[in-house]
Amino acid sequence: GAVVSQHPSRVICKSGTSVKIECRSLDFQATTMFWYRQFPKKSLMLMATSNEGSKATYEQGVEKDKFLINHASLTLSTLTVTSAHPEDSSFYICSARGVGGRDYEQYFGPGTRLTVT
Amino acid sequence: DAKTTQPPSMDCAEGRAANLPCNHSTISGNEYVYWYRQIHSQGPQYIIHGLKNNETNEMASLIITEDRKSSTLILPHATLRDTAVYYCIVSSLNTNAGKSTFGDGTTLTVKP
């Protein structure tokens, strides 16, 4: 099946700094990518949907100036957490939806564990 | 997207069939039922999806009621590695509208 990678898998940063998380579709072109966050023992919460070459659509309550999403190519989307604070510590997961073949499926990345100290 | 309701937890004996129910009474005509599972600290894994017919693949079977208001995921011979949180989601195929909203899922524990 299709593979989605995320980098880094874990990151620790100091409060006030920015962190960039990359999401790549390795063997298919992803026209749409989704970003989720997940707190311990909770379900995934959709943060935003991004289509290649256009601005991301953010879910209600998600600050677009704090969580910058760029989907510059059909294989790469990035999430930048700006001015991170301890409450931003979470598990961030991306998923990608592709063109052709089994494009009804969302393929999920392995997640990125962000810890803000 | 339609909301789904699942029991919070279920146990299953190893080697037995695990039947996970899901209610999606507000599903609309163009929405598919998808099932994913998430093993601790990993990204969700696609299992199966369907529209109105029952579906089977190498991982599981999906039974959708005739009125499409509920479905059941069946793992025919559960193993310890099937212990995970299982999410039932309804979503359309249209890319712009096809975002997946996750509910709380069912934590399946397979016991030896």
Short mmCIF file of C-alpha atoms in Angstrom, two decimals:
data_model
loop_
_atom_site.label_atom_id
_atom_site.label_comp_id
_atom_site.label_asym_id
_atom_site.label_seq_id
_atom_site.Cartn_x
_atom_site.Cartn_y
_atom_site.Cartn_z
CA GLY A 1 0.00 0.00 0.00
CA ALA A 2 0.88 3.67 -0.17
CA VAL A 3 3.37 5.04 2.33
CA VAL A 4 3.29 8.34 4.15
CA SER A 5 6.27 9.41 6.19
CA GLN A 6 6.66 12.09 8.82
CA HIS A 7 9.77 13.78 10.05
CA PRO A 8 10.79 14.08 12.76
CA SER A 9 9.18 11.25 14.70
CA ARG A 10 9.92 12.98 17.99
CA VAL A 11 10.93 16.53 18.78
CA ILE A 12 11.54 18.43 21.98
CA CYS A 13 11.68 22.18 21.81
CA LYS A 14 11.78 25.10 24.18
CA SER A 15 8.78 27.29 24.76
CA GLY A 16 8.66 30.18 22.30
CA THR A 17 10.48 28.45 19.48
CA SER A 18 8.98 27.17 16.23
CA VAL A 19 8.94 23.60 15.04
CA LYS A 20 8.40 22.30 11.51
CA ILE A 21 6.95 18.86 10.85
CA GLU A 22 7.15 17.33 7.38
CA CYS A 23 4.68 14.93 5.83
CA ARG A 24 5.62 13.14 2.63
CA SER A 25 3.75 10.76 0.38
CA LEU A 26 6.47 8.42 -0.80
CA ASP A 27 4.94 6.53 -3.70
CA PHE A 28 1.90 8.48 -4.78
CA GLN A 29 0.82 12.02 -5.44
CA ALA A 30 -1.26 13.50 -2.66
CA THR A 31 -3.71 16.13 -3.83
CA THR A 32 -5.07 16.53 -0.32
CA MET A 33 -3.35 16.24 3.01
CA PHE A 34 -4.87 16.41 6.45
CA TRP A 35 -3.29 17.34 9.75
CA TYR A 36 -4.53 15.94 13.04
CA ARG A 37 -3.48 16.27 16.63
CA GLN A 38 -4.07 13.73 19.33
CA PHE A 39 -3.82 14.16 23.09
CA PRO A 40 -3.16 11.17 25.36
CA LYS A 41 -6.06 8.73 25.50
CA LYS A 42 -8.08 10.94 23.15
CA SER A 43 -9.20 10.60 19.59
CA LEU A 44 -7.68 12.33 16.59
CA MET A 45 -8.82 15.91 16.10
CA LEU A 46 -8.70 17.30 12.59
CA MET A 47 -6.80 20.58 12.49
CA ALA A 48 -6.77 21.46 8.83
CA THR A 49 -7.13 20.23 5.27
CA SER A 50 -4.69 21.31 2.62
CA ASN A 51 -4.91 20.96 -1.12
CA GLU A 52 -1.77 21.24 -3.20
CA GLY A 53 -1.14 24.77 -4.34
CA SER A 54 -3.88 26.41 -2.32
CA LYS A 55 -4.36 27.70 1.19
CA ALA A 56 -5.26 25.28 3.93
CA THR A 57 -8.75 25.13 5.38
CA TYR A 58 -8.62 25.19 9.16
CA GLU A 59 -11.15 23.64 11.49
CA GLN A 60 -12.98 25.86 13.90
CA GLY A 61 -10.87 26.78 16.89
CA VAL A 62 -7.52 26.10 15.22
CA GLU A 63 -5.37 29.21 14.91
CA LYS A 64 -4.07 29.47 11.38
CA ASP A 65 -1.34 31.93 12.37
CA LYS A 66 -0.04 29.53 14.97
CA PHE A 67 -0.21 26.35 12.91
CA LEU A 68 1.17 27.23 9.50
CA ILE A 69 0.49 24.67 6.81
CA ASN A 70 2.19 24.58 3.45
CA HIS A 71 1.36 22.07 0.72
CA ALA A 72 3.80 23.19 -1.93
CA SER A 73 4.03 19.98 -3.90
CA LEU A 74 2.05 16.81 -4.51
CA THR A 75 4.33 14.86 -2.19
CA LEU A 76 5.08 17.26 0.66
CA SER A 77 3.12 19.16 3.24
CA THR A 78 4.58 20.90 6.26
CA LEU A 79 3.08 21.97 9.57
CA THR A 80 4.93 24.66 11.49
CA VAL A 81 3.99 25.21 15.10
CA THR A 82 5.00 28.79 15.75
CA SER A 83 5.90 30.16 19.18
CA ALA A 84 5.25 26.78 20.73
CA HIS A 85 3.97 26.52 24.28
CA PRO A 86 3.72 23.50 26.60
CA GLU A 87 0.02 23.14 25.80
CA ASP A 88 0.98 22.50 22.17
CA SER A 89 2.67 19.28 23.27
CA SER A 90 0.80 16.56 21.45
CA PHE A 91 0.96 13.79 18.86
CA TYR A 92 0.64 15.29 15.38
CA ILE A 93 -0.45 13.01 12.56
CA CYS A 94 -0.78 13.74 8.88
CA SER A 95 -2.67 11.82 6.27
CA ALA A 96 -2.67 11.99 2.51
CA ARG A 97 -5.20 11.28 -0.13
CA GLY A 98 -3.99 10.63 -3.64
CA VAL A 99 -4.90 10.54 -7.26
CA GLY A 100 -5.64 7.46 -9.24
CA GLY A 101 -6.11 3.93 -8.09
CA ARG A 102 -7.18 3.72 -4.49
CA ASP A 103 -7.75 7.40 -3.96
CA TYR A 104 -10.68 6.75 -1.66
CA GLU A 105 -8.29 5.89 1.12
CA GLN A 106 -6.49 8.19 3.47
CA TYR A 107 -3.00 7.00 4.19
CA PHE A 108 -1.72 8.06 7.58
CA GLY A 109 1.78 8.91 8.63
CA PRO A 110 3.36 7.41 11.75
CA GLY A 111 2.94 10.62 13.72
CA THR A 112 5.25 13.15 15.35
CA ARG A 113 5.48 13.45 19.12
CA LEU A 114 6.04 17.11 20.03
CA THR A 115 7.10 18.02 23.55
CA VAL A 116 7.42 21.68 24.44
CA THR A 117 9.39 22.39 27.59
CA ASP B 1 -19.77 14.44 7.84
CA ALA B 2 -22.11 12.16 9.71
CA LYS B 3 -21.36 11.32 13.33
CA THR B 4 -20.66 7.77 14.46
CA THR B 5 -21.24 6.06 17.78
CA GLN B 6 -19.17 3.12 19.00
CA PRO B 7 -18.92 1.29 22.31
CA PRO B 8 -15.87 2.55 24.22
CA SER B 9 -14.34 -0.86 24.81
CA MET B 10 -14.65 -4.54 24.00
CA ASP B 11 -12.79 -7.71 24.91
CA CYS B 12 -12.28 -10.71 22.69
CA ALA B 13 -10.62 -14.06 23.22
CA GLU B 14 -7.66 -14.85 21.00
CA GLY B 15 -8.69 -16.92 18.00
CA ARG B 16 -12.34 -15.92 18.25
CA ALA B 17 -14.15 -13.50 15.98
CA ALA B 18 -14.27 -9.89 17.10
CA ASN B 19 -17.43 -8.06 16.08
CA LEU B 20 -17.22 -4.29 16.45
CA PRO B 21 -20.45 -2.35 15.99
CA CYS B 22 -20.90 1.21 14.78
CA ASN B 23 -23.99 3.39 14.53
CA HIS B 24 -24.15 6.05 11.83
CA SER B 25 -27.84 6.89 11.67
CA THR B 26 -27.32 10.25 9.94
CA ILE B 27 -25.22 8.88 7.09
CA SER B 28 -26.05 10.44 3.74
CA GLY B 29 -26.34 8.73 0.40
CA ASN B 30 -22.87 9.56 -0.88
CA GLU B 31 -21.00 8.71 2.31
CA TYR B 32 -18.94 5.60 2.69
CA VAL B 33 -18.23 3.76 5.93
CA TYR B 34 -14.53 3.46 6.67
CA TRP B 35 -12.77 1.57 9.41
CA TYR B 36 -9.32 2.37 10.72
CA ARG B 37 -7.39 1.13 13.69
CA GLN B 38 -4.67 2.71 15.76
CA ILE B 39 -2.12 0.82 17.74
CA HIS B 40 -0.61 2.80 20.58
CA SER B 41 1.54 5.75 19.46
CA GLN B 42 1.23 4.94 15.77
CA GLY B 43 -0.71 6.49 12.92
CA PRO B 44 -4.10 4.97 12.05
CA GLN B 45 -4.14 2.03 9.67
CA TYR B 46 -6.81 1.60 7.02
CA ILE B 47 -8.80 -1.62 7.39
CA ILE B 48 -11.76 -1.60 5.06
CA HIS B 49 -14.52 0.56 3.63
CA GLY B 50 -17.91 0.11 2.00
CA LEU B 51 -20.96 1.93 0.67
CA LYS B 52 -23.88 -0.45 0.99
CA ASN B 53 -22.71 -3.92 0.08
CA ASN B 54 -20.84 -6.13 2.51
CA GLU B 55 -17.12 -6.15 1.91
CA THR B 56 -14.29 -8.52 2.76
CA ASN B 57 -10.55 -8.23 2.45
CA GLU B 58 -7.52 -9.94 3.91
CA MET B 59 -7.91 -8.11 7.19
CA ALA B 60 -11.61 -8.04 7.94
CA SER B 61 -15.21 -8.14 6.82
CA LEU B 62 -17.63 -5.22 6.88
CA ILE B 63 -21.33 -5.78 7.26
CA ILE B 64 -23.57 -2.79 6.52
CA THR B 65 -27.26 -2.91 7.35
CA GLU B 66 -29.74 -2.42 4.55
CA ASP B 67 -30.76 1.01 5.84
CA ARG B 68 -27.05 1.88 6.18
CA LYS B 69 -27.59 3.25 9.66
CA SER B 70 -25.18 0.83 11.27
CA SER B 71 -22.34 -1.48 10.44
CA THR B 72 -20.18 -4.16 12.00
CA LEU B 73 -16.50 -4.79 11.51
CA ILE B 74 -15.58 -8.44 11.86
CA LEU B 75 -12.08 -9.67 12.57
CA PRO B 76 -12.59 -13.40 11.93
CA HIS B 77 -9.76 -14.78 14.06
CA ALA B 78 -8.51 -12.13 16.46
CA THR B 79 -4.88 -12.22 17.54
CA LEU B 80 -3.10 -10.37 20.31
CA ARG B 81 -1.71 -7.99 17.69
CA ASP B 82 -5.25 -6.88 16.89
CA THR B 83 -5.44 -5.09 20.23
CA ALA B 84 -5.96 -1.47 19.20
CA VAL B 85 -8.44 1.39 19.05
CA TYR B 86 -10.84 0.89 16.15
CA TYR B 87 -12.43 3.90 14.53
CA CYS B 88 -15.55 3.88 12.38
CA ILE B 89 -15.84 6.94 10.14
CA VAL B 90 -18.27 8.05 7.47
CA SER B 91 -16.99 10.23 4.67
CA SER B 92 -17.73 11.07 1.06
CA LEU B 93 -15.28 10.43 -1.73
CA ASN B 94 -15.35 14.01 -2.88
CA THR B 95 -11.91 15.29 -2.03
CA ASN B 96 -13.02 18.70 -0.82
CA ALA B 97 -15.69 17.34 1.45
CA GLY B 98 -14.12 14.02 2.24
CA LYS B 99 -12.38 14.85 5.46
CA SER B 100 -12.53 12.18 8.10
CA THR B 101 -13.84 13.13 11.51
CA PHE B 102 -12.79 10.63 14.13
CA GLY B 103 -15.06 9.72 17.02
CA ASP B 104 -13.82 8.15 20.22
CA GLY B 105 -13.49 4.67 18.76
CA THR B 106 -13.64 1.26 20.41
CA THR B 107 -10.68 -0.05 22.35
CA LEU B 108 -10.49 -3.73 21.49
CA THR B 109 -8.47 -5.88 23.85
CA VAL B 110 -7.69 -9.37 22.63
CA LYS B 111 -6.95 -11.68 25.54
CA PRO B 112 -5.03 -14.95 25.45
#
